Coordinates of C-alpha atoms and ligand atoms in Angstrom, one line a residue:
M890 CA 13.0 -120.1 89.5
D891 CA 14.8 -122.5 91.9
Y892 CA 14.1 -120.6 95.1
D893 CA 12.2 -117.5 96.4
A894 CA 15.3 -116.6 98.5
I895 CA 18.9 -117.7 98.8
V896 CA 20.8 -116.9 102.0
I897 CA 24.6 -116.9 102.0
G898 CA 26.4 -117.6 105.3
A899 CA 25.3 -119.6 108.4
G900 CA 26.3 -117.4 111.3
F901 CA 23.9 -115.5 113.6
G902 CA 22.7 -113.5 110.5
G903 CA 22.1 -116.2 107.9
L904 CA 20.5 -118.7 110.4
Y905 CA 18.0 -116.1 111.5
A906 CA 17.3 -115.0 108.0
L907 CA 16.6 -118.6 106.9
K908 CA 14.2 -119.0 109.8
R909 CA 12.4 -115.7 109.2
L910 CA 12.0 -116.0 105.4
R911 CA 11.1 -119.6 105.4
D912 CA 8.9 -120.0 108.5
D913 CA 7.4 -116.5 108.8
L914 CA 7.1 -115.4 105.2
G915 CA 6.6 -118.9 103.8
L916 CA 9.3 -118.4 101.1
K917 CA 11.1 -121.4 99.6
T918 CA 14.5 -120.6 100.9
H919 CA 17.9 -122.2 100.8
L920 CA 21.2 -121.3 102.6
Y921 CA 24.7 -121.9 101.3
E922 CA 27.7 -121.9 103.7
Q923 CA 31.3 -122.5 102.7
G924 CA 32.3 -124.0 106.1
Q925 CA 31.7 -127.6 106.9
G926 CA 29.2 -126.6 109.6
V927 CA 27.0 -123.8 110.9
G928 CA 28.0 -121.1 113.4
G929 CA 29.9 -118.5 111.2
T930 CA 32.4 -116.7 113.4
W931 CA 32.1 -119.3 116.1
Y932 CA 32.6 -122.2 113.7
W933 CA 35.8 -120.6 112.3
N934 CA 37.4 -119.0 115.4
K935 CA 38.5 -122.0 117.5
Y936 CA 41.7 -120.6 118.7
P937 CA 42.6 -121.0 122.4
G938 CA 40.9 -118.4 124.6
A939 CA 38.3 -117.5 122.0
M940 CA 35.3 -115.9 123.7
S941 CA 32.6 -113.3 123.1
D942 CA 33.0 -110.1 125.2
T943 CA 29.3 -109.2 125.1
R944 CA 27.7 -110.3 128.4
S945 CA 26.4 -113.9 127.9
H946 CA 22.8 -113.1 128.5
L947 CA 22.9 -110.6 125.6
Y948 CA 25.1 -112.5 123.2
C949 CA 22.1 -114.4 121.8
Y950 CA 18.8 -113.9 119.9
S951 CA 16.4 -111.8 121.9
F952 CA 13.2 -112.8 120.1
D953 CA 12.8 -116.3 121.4
K954 CA 11.6 -116.3 125.0
E955 CA 11.6 -120.1 125.3
L956 CA 15.1 -120.3 124.1
L957 CA 16.2 -117.5 126.5
Q958 CA 14.8 -119.5 129.4
S959 CA 16.4 -122.8 128.4
D960 CA 19.8 -121.3 127.6
N961 CA 22.1 -122.3 130.5
F962 CA 25.3 -120.4 130.0
K963 CA 27.8 -120.8 132.8
H964 CA 30.1 -117.7 132.6
H965 CA 29.6 -113.9 132.4
Y966 CA 30.9 -114.2 128.8
R967 CA 30.4 -117.2 126.5
L968 CA 33.4 -119.2 125.4
Q969 CA 33.7 -120.1 121.7
P970 CA 32.4 -123.7 122.2
E971 CA 29.4 -122.4 124.0
V972 CA 28.4 -120.0 121.3
L973 CA 28.9 -122.6 118.6
N974 CA 26.8 -125.0 120.6
Y975 CA 24.1 -122.4 121.0
L976 CA 24.0 -121.7 117.2
E977 CA 24.0 -125.4 116.3
G978 CA 21.2 -125.9 118.8
F979 CA 19.3 -123.0 117.2
A980 CA 19.7 -124.6 113.8
Q981 CA 18.3 -127.9 115.1
R982 CA 15.5 -126.2 117.1
Y983 CA 14.1 -124.7 113.9
S984 CA 15.0 -127.6 111.6
L985 CA 17.1 -125.3 109.6
D986 CA 19.7 -128.0 108.7
K987 CA 17.5 -129.5 106.0
D988 CA 17.6 -126.2 104.0
I989 CA 21.3 -125.6 104.4
S990 CA 24.1 -126.8 102.1
T991 CA 27.4 -126.6 104.0
A992 CA 30.8 -126.9 102.3
T993 CA 29.3 -124.9 99.5
E994 CA 30.9 -121.6 98.6
V995 CA 29.0 -119.0 96.6
A996 CA 31.3 -117.7 93.9
G997 CA 29.1 -114.9 92.5
A998 CA 25.7 -113.7 91.5
A999 CA 24.3 -111.7 88.6
W1000 CA 21.1 -109.8 88.4
D1001 CA 18.8 -110.9 85.6
A1002 CA 16.7 -107.8 84.8
D1003 CA 14.4 -109.7 82.5
E1004 CA 13.3 -112.1 85.2
N1005 CA 13.9 -109.9 88.2
C1006 CA 15.9 -112.6 89.8
W1007 CA 19.5 -113.4 90.9
R1008 CA 21.5 -116.1 89.1
V1009 CA 23.8 -117.4 91.8
T1010 CA 26.9 -119.3 90.9
L1011 CA 28.2 -121.9 93.3
A1012 CA 32.0 -122.5 93.5
H1013 CA 31.7 -125.9 91.9
G1014 CA 29.9 -124.3 88.9
R1015 CA 26.2 -125.0 89.4
E1016 CA 23.8 -122.1 88.9
V1017 CA 20.8 -121.6 91.1
T1018 CA 18.2 -118.8 90.7
A1019 CA 16.2 -116.9 93.3
R1020 CA 14.0 -113.8 93.5
F1021 CA 15.9 -112.5 96.6
V1022 CA 19.4 -113.0 97.9
V1023 CA 20.3 -112.3 101.6
S1024 CA 24.1 -112.1 102.0
A1025 CA 25.1 -112.7 105.6
L1026 CA 28.8 -113.0 104.7
G1027 CA 30.0 -111.7 108.1
L1028 CA 31.6 -108.5 109.3
L1029 CA 34.8 -110.1 110.7
S1030 CA 35.1 -113.1 108.5
S1031 CA 37.6 -112.7 105.7
P1032 CA 41.0 -113.4 107.3
N1033 CA 43.8 -110.8 106.8
I1034 CA 47.0 -112.6 106.0
P1035 CA 49.7 -110.0 105.4
P1036 CA 51.9 -111.0 102.5
F1037 CA 55.1 -111.6 104.4
D1038 CA 58.0 -112.6 102.3
G1039 CA 58.7 -116.3 102.8
L1040 CA 55.1 -117.0 104.1
E1041 CA 54.5 -119.9 101.6
T1042 CA 57.8 -121.6 102.4
F1043 CA 57.8 -121.2 106.2
T1044 CA 58.9 -124.6 107.5
G1045 CA 57.3 -124.4 111.0
E1046 CA 53.6 -124.7 111.7
I1047 CA 51.8 -121.6 110.6
V1048 CA 48.1 -120.9 111.5
H1049 CA 45.7 -117.9 111.2
T1050 CA 43.6 -117.7 114.4
S1051 CA 40.3 -117.8 112.4
R1052 CA 41.4 -121.1 110.7
W1053 CA 42.6 -122.8 113.8
P1054 CA 43.1 -126.6 113.1
E1055 CA 41.2 -128.9 115.5
N1056 CA 44.2 -131.1 116.6
T1057 CA 47.1 -128.7 116.9
T1058 CA 48.9 -128.1 120.1
W1059 CA 51.1 -125.2 121.3
R1060 CA 52.3 -127.1 124.4
D1061 CA 56.1 -127.1 124.9
K1062 CA 56.6 -125.4 121.6
R1063 CA 58.6 -122.3 120.7
V1064 CA 55.7 -120.1 119.5
G1065 CA 55.6 -116.7 117.8
I1066 CA 52.5 -114.6 117.5
I1067 CA 51.9 -111.6 115.2
G1068 CA 49.0 -109.5 116.3
T1069 CA 47.9 -108.1 119.6
G1070 CA 44.3 -107.1 118.8
S1071 CA 41.3 -108.7 120.6
T1072 CA 42.3 -112.1 119.2
G1073 CA 46.0 -111.9 119.9
V1074 CA 45.3 -110.8 123.5
Q1075 CA 43.0 -113.8 124.1
V1076 CA 45.4 -116.3 122.5
I1077 CA 48.5 -114.9 124.4
T1078 CA 46.7 -115.1 127.7
A1079 CA 45.5 -118.6 127.0
I1080 CA 48.7 -120.2 125.8
A1081 CA 51.5 -118.4 127.7
P1082 CA 51.5 -120.8 130.6
D1083 CA 51.9 -123.9 128.4
V1084 CA 54.3 -122.9 125.7
K1085 CA 58.1 -123.5 125.9
H1086 CA 58.6 -119.9 124.8
L1087 CA 56.3 -117.2 123.4
T1088 CA 57.6 -114.4 121.3
V1089 CA 55.0 -111.7 120.9
L1090 CA 55.7 -109.7 117.7
Q1091 CA 53.8 -106.6 118.5
R1092 CA 53.3 -103.7 116.1
S1093 CA 50.9 -101.6 118.1
A1094 CA 50.7 -101.9 121.9
Q1095 CA 47.1 -102.3 123.1
Y1096 CA 44.9 -100.9 125.8
S1097 CA 43.2 -103.8 127.5
V1098 CA 41.2 -103.9 130.7
P1099 CA 40.3 -107.0 132.8
S1100 CA 37.3 -108.9 131.5
G1101 CA 36.0 -109.9 134.9
N1102 CA 34.9 -113.1 133.4
G1103 CA 34.1 -115.9 135.8
R1104 CA 31.4 -118.4 136.6
M1105 CA 27.9 -117.0 137.0
G1106 CA 26.2 -117.8 140.2
E1107 CA 22.9 -119.6 140.0
D1108 CA 21.0 -116.8 141.7
H1109 CA 22.4 -114.3 139.2
L1110 CA 21.3 -116.5 136.3
R1111 CA 17.8 -117.0 137.8
Q1112 CA 17.5 -113.2 138.3
I1113 CA 18.3 -112.7 134.6
K1114 CA 15.8 -115.2 133.5
E1115 CA 13.1 -113.8 135.7
N1116 CA 13.7 -110.3 134.3
Y1117 CA 14.5 -111.0 130.7
D1118 CA 11.8 -108.8 129.2
E1119 CA 12.8 -105.8 131.3
I1120 CA 16.5 -106.4 130.7
W1121 CA 16.2 -106.5 126.9
A1122 CA 13.7 -103.6 126.9
E1123 CA 16.2 -101.5 128.8
E1124 CA 19.3 -102.7 126.8
K1125 CA 17.6 -101.8 123.6
T1126 CA 17.4 -98.2 124.6
T1127 CA 21.2 -98.1 124.8
I1128 CA 23.8 -97.3 122.2
T1129 CA 25.8 -100.5 122.2
V1130 CA 23.5 -103.1 123.9
F1131 CA 26.7 -104.7 125.3
G1132 CA 25.4 -104.8 128.9
A1133 CA 27.6 -101.9 129.8
K1134 CA 25.4 -99.2 131.4
E1135 CA 26.4 -96.1 129.4
S1136 CA 27.6 -93.1 131.4
K1137 CA 25.9 -89.7 130.9
V1138 CA 28.8 -87.9 132.5
S1139 CA 31.8 -86.3 130.8
A1140 CA 35.2 -87.1 132.1
H1141 CA 35.7 -83.3 132.4
D1142 CA 32.8 -82.9 134.8
V1143 CA 34.3 -84.7 137.7
T1144 CA 37.3 -84.0 140.0
P1145 CA 40.5 -86.0 139.3
E1146 CA 39.9 -88.1 142.4
E1147 CA 36.4 -89.0 141.3
R1148 CA 37.6 -89.8 137.8
E1149 CA 40.2 -92.1 139.2
R1150 CA 37.6 -93.7 141.4
I1151 CA 35.3 -94.3 138.5
F1152 CA 38.1 -95.8 136.4
E1153 CA 39.2 -98.0 139.3
E1154 CA 35.7 -99.3 139.9
S1155 CA 35.3 -100.2 136.2
W1156 CA 38.7 -101.8 136.1
A1157 CA 37.7 -104.0 139.1
D1158 CA 34.3 -104.9 137.6
G1159 CA 35.8 -105.7 134.2
G1160 CA 34.6 -105.4 130.6
G1161 CA 36.0 -103.5 127.6
F1162 CA 32.8 -101.8 126.5
R1163 CA 31.9 -101.1 130.1
F1164 CA 35.3 -99.3 130.5
M1165 CA 35.0 -97.3 127.3
F1166 CA 31.3 -96.4 127.5
G1167 CA 30.3 -97.0 131.1
T1168 CA 32.9 -94.7 132.8
F1169 CA 32.3 -91.5 130.9
N1170 CA 30.3 -90.5 127.9
D1171 CA 33.0 -88.8 125.9
L1172 CA 36.1 -91.1 125.9
I1173 CA 35.8 -91.6 122.1
L1174 CA 34.6 -88.0 121.5
D1175 CA 37.1 -85.8 123.3
E1176 CA 40.9 -86.2 123.1
V1177 CA 41.4 -84.9 126.6
S1178 CA 38.9 -87.3 128.1
N1179 CA 40.4 -90.1 126.1
K1180 CA 43.9 -89.1 127.4
Y1181 CA 42.6 -89.6 131.0
A1182 CA 41.6 -93.2 130.1
Q1183 CA 45.0 -93.7 128.3
D1184 CA 46.9 -92.6 131.4
F1185 CA 44.9 -94.7 133.7
I1186 CA 45.4 -97.9 131.7
K1187 CA 49.1 -97.1 131.2
S1188 CA 49.5 -96.8 135.0
K1189 CA 47.9 -100.2 135.4
I1190 CA 50.3 -101.7 132.8
R1191 CA 53.2 -100.2 134.8
Q1192 CA 51.8 -101.7 138.0
V1193 CA 51.3 -105.2 136.6
V1194 CA 54.3 -105.7 134.4
K1195 CA 57.4 -106.1 136.7
D1196 CA 60.2 -105.8 134.1
P1197 CA 60.3 -102.0 133.2
A1198 CA 61.8 -102.8 129.7
K1199 CA 58.9 -105.1 128.9
A1200 CA 56.4 -102.6 130.4
E1201 CA 57.8 -99.8 128.2
K1202 CA 57.3 -101.9 125.1
L1203 CA 53.7 -102.7 126.1
M1204 CA 52.9 -99.0 126.6
P1205 CA 50.4 -98.0 123.8
T1206 CA 51.3 -94.9 121.8
D1207 CA 48.0 -94.4 119.9
M1208 CA 44.8 -93.0 121.4
Y1209 CA 42.4 -95.4 123.1
A1210 CA 40.2 -95.6 120.0
K1211 CA 40.1 -99.1 118.6
R1212 CA 37.5 -101.6 119.5
P1213 CA 37.8 -101.8 123.3
L1214 CA 39.5 -105.0 124.6
C1215 CA 39.3 -107.0 127.7
D1216 CA 41.3 -109.9 128.9
A1217 CA 41.7 -112.6 131.5
G1218 CA 45.2 -111.5 132.6
Y1219 CA 47.0 -110.3 129.5
Y1220 CA 49.6 -108.0 130.9
Q1221 CA 50.4 -110.6 133.7
Q1222 CA 51.7 -113.0 131.1
F1223 CA 54.6 -110.8 130.4
N1224 CA 55.9 -111.5 134.0
R1225 CA 56.6 -115.0 132.9
E1226 CA 60.2 -115.8 132.0
N1227 CA 59.1 -117.7 128.9
V1228 CA 57.2 -114.7 127.4
D1229 CA 58.9 -111.9 125.4
V1230 CA 57.6 -108.9 123.6
V1231 CA 59.4 -107.6 120.5
D1232 CA 58.6 -104.2 119.0
V1233 CA 58.0 -104.8 115.3
K1234 CA 57.0 -101.2 114.7
A1235 CA 60.5 -100.1 115.6
D1236 CA 62.1 -103.1 113.9
P1237 CA 59.6 -104.4 111.3
I1238 CA 59.3 -108.0 110.1
A1239 CA 61.5 -108.3 107.0
R1240 CA 60.7 -111.9 106.0
L1241 CA 60.1 -115.4 107.1
D1242 CA 63.0 -117.8 106.4
G1243 CA 62.9 -121.5 107.1
N1244 CA 61.2 -121.6 110.5
S1245 CA 62.4 -118.2 111.5
V1246 CA 61.0 -114.7 111.6
I1247 CA 63.6 -112.2 110.5
L1248 CA 63.4 -108.5 111.4
E1249 CA 64.8 -105.6 109.3
S1250 CA 67.7 -105.3 111.8
G1251 CA 68.6 -108.9 111.1
E1252 CA 67.4 -110.1 114.5
S1253 CA 65.8 -113.5 114.1
Y1254 CA 63.4 -115.8 116.0
E1255 CA 63.4 -119.5 115.4
L1256 CA 59.9 -121.0 116.0
D1257 CA 58.1 -124.3 115.9
M1258 CA 54.8 -122.5 115.4
L1259 CA 53.8 -119.1 114.1
I1260 CA 50.4 -117.7 115.0
L1261 CA 48.9 -115.0 112.8
A1262 CA 46.4 -113.1 114.9
T1263 CA 46.4 -110.5 112.2
G1264 CA 42.6 -109.9 112.1
F1265 CA 40.2 -109.5 109.2
D1266 CA 39.5 -107.6 106.0
A1267 CA 36.4 -106.4 107.8
G1268 CA 33.0 -105.5 106.3
D1269 CA 33.5 -105.8 102.5
G1270 CA 36.3 -108.4 102.6
N1271 CA 34.1 -111.3 101.6
Y1272 CA 32.2 -109.3 99.1
M1273 CA 35.3 -108.3 97.2
R1274 CA 36.0 -112.0 96.6
L1275 CA 32.7 -112.5 94.9
K1276 CA 31.8 -111.9 91.2
L1277 CA 28.7 -109.9 92.2
E1278 CA 27.0 -108.0 89.3
G1279 CA 24.0 -105.8 89.7
V1280 CA 22.1 -103.7 87.2
D1281 CA 23.8 -103.5 83.8
G1282 CA 26.6 -105.8 85.0
L1283 CA 27.8 -103.2 87.6
S1284 CA 30.3 -105.1 89.8
I1285 CA 30.4 -104.6 93.6
Q1286 CA 34.1 -103.8 93.3
E1287 CA 33.2 -100.9 91.0
H1288 CA 30.3 -99.8 93.1
W1289 CA 32.5 -99.7 96.2
K1290 CA 35.7 -98.5 94.6
E1291 CA 35.8 -95.4 96.8
G1292 CA 34.9 -97.4 99.9
A1293 CA 32.1 -99.8 100.9
R1294 CA 28.7 -98.1 101.4
S1295 CA 25.0 -98.9 101.5
F1296 CA 21.7 -97.7 102.7
L1297 CA 21.3 -98.8 106.4
G1298 CA 23.9 -101.5 106.0
I1299 CA 21.2 -103.4 104.3
M1300 CA 20.9 -102.5 100.6
N1301 CA 22.8 -101.0 97.7
A1302 CA 21.5 -98.9 94.8
N1303 CA 21.8 -100.9 91.5
F1304 CA 21.7 -104.3 93.4
P1305 CA 17.9 -104.9 93.6
N1306 CA 16.6 -107.7 95.8
L1307 CA 20.0 -108.2 97.3
F1308 CA 19.9 -107.6 101.1
M1309 CA 23.0 -107.5 103.3
I1310 CA 23.1 -108.5 106.9
N1311 CA 25.8 -106.6 108.7
G1312 CA 26.7 -104.6 105.6
P1313 CA 28.8 -101.4 105.7
G1314 CA 26.9 -98.7 107.7
G1315 CA 25.1 -101.0 110.1
A1316 CA 24.6 -100.1 113.7
F1317 CA 27.7 -100.0 116.0
A1318 CA 26.4 -102.4 118.6
N1319 CA 26.3 -105.9 120.0
Q1320 CA 25.8 -108.0 117.0
P1321 CA 23.0 -110.5 117.7
P1322 CA 20.3 -107.9 118.5
A1323 CA 21.5 -105.7 115.6
I1324 CA 21.3 -108.7 113.3
E1325 CA 17.7 -109.3 114.4
L1326 CA 16.9 -105.7 113.3
Y1327 CA 18.5 -106.2 109.9
V1328 CA 16.8 -109.5 109.3
D1329 CA 13.5 -108.3 110.5
T1330 CA 13.8 -105.2 108.2
V1331 CA 14.7 -107.5 105.2
A1332 CA 11.6 -109.6 106.0
E1333 CA 9.5 -106.5 106.2
L1334 CA 10.8 -105.1 102.9
I1335 CA 10.1 -108.4 101.1
A1336 CA 6.6 -108.5 102.6
E1337 CA 6.1 -104.8 101.5
A1338 CA 7.2 -105.7 97.9
K1339 CA 4.7 -108.5 97.9
S1340 CA 1.9 -106.4 99.1
R1341 CA 2.7 -103.9 96.3
K1342 CA 2.9 -106.8 93.8
A1343 CA 6.4 -105.7 93.0
T1344 CA 9.0 -108.2 92.0
A1345 CA 12.0 -105.9 92.6
I1346 CA 12.9 -103.6 95.4
E1347 CA 16.0 -101.4 95.4
A1348 CA 17.5 -98.7 97.6
K1349 CA 17.6 -95.3 95.8
S1350 CA 21.1 -93.9 95.0
S1351 CA 20.0 -90.8 97.0
S1352 CA 19.1 -92.9 100.0
E1353 CA 22.5 -94.5 100.0
A1354 CA 24.3 -91.2 99.6
E1355 CA 22.3 -89.5 102.4
W1356 CA 22.9 -92.5 104.8
F1357 CA 26.6 -92.4 104.2
A1358 CA 26.8 -88.7 104.7
I1359 CA 25.3 -89.3 108.1
C1360 CA 27.6 -92.2 108.8
D1361 CA 30.6 -90.0 107.8
E1362 CA 29.5 -87.1 109.9
L1363 CA 29.0 -89.2 113.0
T1364 CA 32.3 -91.1 112.6
D1365 CA 34.2 -87.8 112.1
A1366 CA 32.7 -86.5 115.3
T1367 CA 34.6 -89.2 117.1
I1368 CA 38.3 -89.8 117.4
L1369 CA 38.1 -93.2 115.8
P1370 CA 39.5 -92.0 112.4
K1371 CA 42.7 -91.0 114.3
V1372 CA 43.9 -94.5 114.7
K1373 CA 44.2 -97.3 112.2
S1374 CA 41.8 -100.1 112.8
W1375 CA 39.3 -102.4 111.1
I1376 CA 36.4 -100.2 112.1
L1377 CA 37.3 -97.9 109.2
G1378 CA 39.1 -100.5 107.1
S1379 CA 42.4 -98.8 107.8
N1380 CA 44.0 -102.0 109.1
I1381 CA 44.4 -103.1 105.5
P1382 CA 47.1 -101.3 103.5
G1383 CA 45.7 -99.4 100.5
K1384 CA 42.0 -100.0 101.4
P1385 CA 39.9 -96.9 100.9
R1386 CA 38.1 -95.6 104.0
S1387 CA 35.3 -98.0 104.5
L1388 CA 32.8 -97.2 107.3
N1389 CA 31.7 -100.4 108.8
F1390 CA 29.4 -98.6 111.2
Y1391 CA 26.7 -96.1 111.8
M1392 CA 28.0 -94.6 115.1
G1393 CA 24.6 -93.6 116.4
G1394 CA 24.4 -97.1 117.7
Y1395 CA 21.5 -99.5 118.2
S1396 CA 18.7 -97.4 119.6
K1397 CA 19.1 -94.5 117.2
Y1398 CA 19.4 -96.9 114.3
K1399 CA 16.2 -98.5 115.4
D1400 CA 14.6 -95.0 115.4
V1401 CA 15.8 -94.6 111.8
L1402 CA 14.1 -97.9 110.8
D1403 CA 10.9 -96.8 112.5
G1404 CA 11.1 -93.5 110.4
V1405 CA 11.7 -95.5 107.2
R1406 CA 8.6 -97.5 107.9
S1407 CA 6.4 -94.6 108.9
D1408 CA 7.5 -92.7 105.7
G1409 CA 6.1 -95.5 103.7
Y1410 CA 9.5 -96.8 102.4
T1411 CA 10.0 -93.8 100.2
Q1412 CA 13.8 -94.5 100.2
F1413 CA 13.3 -97.5 98.0
D1414 CA 12.0 -98.1 94.5
F1415 CA 9.5 -100.9 94.0
R1416 CA 9.1 -102.3 90.5
S1417 CA 7.1 -105.1 88.9
Ligands
FAD1374 P1 29.6 -114.6 110.5 O1 29.3 -115.3 111.8 O2 30.9 -114.1 110.2 O3 29.1 -115.6 109.4 C1 29.4 -115.4 108.0 C2 29.4 -116.7 107.3 O4 29.3 -116.5 105.9 C3 30.7 -117.5 107.6 O5 30.4 -118.8 108.1 C4 31.3 -117.6 106.2 O6 32.0 -118.9 106.1 C5 30.1 -117.5 105.3 N1 30.5 -117.0 104.0 C6 31.2 -115.9 103.6 N2 31.3 -115.8 102.3 C7 30.7 -116.9 101.8 C8 30.6 -117.4 100.5 N3 31.0 -116.7 99.4 N4 29.9 -118.6 100.3 C9 29.4 -119.3 101.3 N5 29.5 -118.9 102.6 C10 30.2 -117.7 102.8 N6 30.4 -109.4 118.2 C11 29.7 -109.0 119.2 O7 28.7 -108.3 119.1 N7 30.2 -109.3 120.5 C12 31.3 -110.0 120.7 O8 31.6 -110.3 121.8 C13 32.0 -110.5 119.6 N8 33.1 -111.3 119.7 C14 33.7 -111.7 118.6 C15 34.9 -112.5 118.7 C16 35.6 -112.9 117.6 C17 36.8 -113.8 117.8 C18 35.2 -112.5 116.3 C19 35.9 -112.9 115.1 C20 34.0 -111.7 116.2 C21 33.3 -111.3 117.3 N9 32.1 -110.6 117.2 C22 31.5 -110.2 118.3 C23 31.6 -110.3 115.8 C24 30.8 -111.5 115.3 O9 31.4 -111.7 114.0 C25 29.3 -111.3 115.3 O10 28.9 -111.1 116.6 C26 28.5 -112.4 114.7 O11 28.9 -113.6 115.0 C27 28.4 -112.2 113.1 O12 27.5 -113.0 112.6 P2 27.2 -113.0 111.0 O13 26.2 -114.0 110.7 O14 26.9 -111.6 110.6 O15 28.6 -113.4 110.3
NA7_1375 P1 42.7 -106.7 114.9 O1 42.0 -106.0 116.0 O2 42.6 -106.1 113.5 O3 44.2 -107.0 115.3 C1 45.1 -107.4 114.3 C2 46.5 -107.4 114.9 O4 47.5 -107.8 114.0 C3 46.9 -106.0 115.3 O5 47.7 -106.0 116.5 C4 47.8 -105.5 114.1 O6 48.7 -104.5 114.4 C5 48.5 -106.8 113.8 N1 49.0 -106.9 112.4 C6 48.2 -106.9 111.3 N2 49.1 -106.9 110.2 C7 50.3 -106.9 110.7 C8 51.6 -106.9 110.1 N3 51.7 -106.9 108.7 N4 52.7 -106.9 110.9 C9 52.6 -106.9 112.2 N5 51.4 -106.9 112.9 C10 50.3 -106.9 112.1 O7 42.1 -108.2 114.7 P2 41.6 -109.2 115.8 O8 41.4 -110.5 115.2 O9 42.4 -109.2 117.0 O10 40.2 -108.6 116.2 C11 39.2 -108.3 115.3 C12 37.9 -108.2 115.9 O11 37.4 -109.6 116.1 C13 37.9 -107.7 117.3 O12 37.8 -106.3 117.3 C14 36.6 -108.3 117.9 O13 35.5 -107.6 117.4 C15 36.6 -109.6 117.3 P3 48.3 -103.0 114.3 O14 47.4 -102.7 115.5 O15 47.5 -102.8 113.0 O16 49.5 -102.2 114.3

């Protein structure tokens, strides 16, 4: 066998998996990454304005106390170059690079039941074998490029935000942008002052709140560093670990004046997760509470956007139930003469022609540059591109034909020794600490297999079914299924409902893992 373990993907997940399996378990491990460098999300998403909206001090690995102390972030939220720099530094710190092949895509993997190993095929045709595979392919990693008519022959510059070319400029150009999710909101806010003209082709208007980002004072940074142990310990008892103190109060249990005051205070402080989870505890559980938040944000849009016709187009019509957004002055950009918003729900995009976007009404917009901020085929997107075959040649496409699923977001029945990081049904939470949990659990399961002298470990079908029944129930108790978004895969036309998350969040998920451990891993089969 070539390796004990192969890791796929060099984002937060893959890098930590390589470190854990190689350095802590002593496994001969190699990582393959299709990009030219490490960093995952932060290697690919170099669009203007790209930033994390988890608080800086929590958008990092929590396990390494020395690294926490030497990490000198400058803002409340990390900008893309800062996260990339952090992850490149992490790879160097642990000499991970020597066991990483970049620019190497994995095309597929097949389970060899005679040898209890995976035969992994690289895109250039070479086969490598390993006892274990850890696939850290990314939750938001496979770009969604809608098949617009005329896309291939568009004569202007066209770019998807997650494949942003290094040397492109938007300055003094006529730019169009499709997409007003988290990415679109960040790009629009960043480029609006410098473009000749910006046409925002908006299908769904968004609820966004101020981010409150800014430079972090030295005192604040010192305080964080002095209290890191307590901060992480406290955060890890929360649902989202986003640094947004979660409210315990229902929006129904306060007077209208108090509700307004709490929303105002949160608006002034900033932060999307802080607004959705820190104001009241039932904004995503109760339609009436949600409506209070909708109305508040809409009133802010009306206050900020001076032109009533533009303000009307920017008014969301869905519930406030997508991933919460925050921005550095998004709605303000529409007060610029050079920024227009076009409602492409009312008048959909018919085709691209030459360097123009043509709507069904025949209205057309001539552009130098078209930005696709159209998001991702989240969760299973990168898996569906693989030729991944488990027991008896079962393909992942067949296994997930009614929607992606797994046990704990980590393992699938019929795919022994294949561990996912951030698979469907993982914790709804800030990703780096959640990723640490997945990777630590994988390391623990491999160690357990070794101690039982087993060469194969597999989640039972019943474990997978029971976990997804729980995920289904928790999701259906929220209002999230009532809007279309990547959280349930409903942003992709025709995709079956795919639950990307266990909505119990981080702390409950951790309790579940503790239960699995104390039960003696009865949810898995171990075989020699
Ligand atoms: P990724 O970082 O996506 O890495 C996956 C890697 O796998 C990629 O490099 C990809 O090239 C590689 N890969 C995939 N398929 C193959 C293959 N077949 N062969 C070889 N390599 C392959 N999360 C938060 O918690 N807070 C935030 O504030 C936040 N902000 C975000 C902002 C943006 C713009 C985006 C896109 C995502 C954000 N996220 C955020 C989610 C973010 O994806 C995670 O926080 C985290 O970076 C995921 O790490 P990962 O290792 O699981 O996956
Ligand atoms: P999102 O949140 O999925 O947003 C994608 C946007 O693109 C959204 O506004 C979509 O409109 C729009 N879109 C997608 N397809 C089309 C077509 N065919 N026509 C018009 N508009 C379209 O992706 P992001 O990249 O912004 O954010 C993803 C996550 O990354 C984010 O939540 C963070 O976690 C980081 P729609 O709303 O579907 O009508």
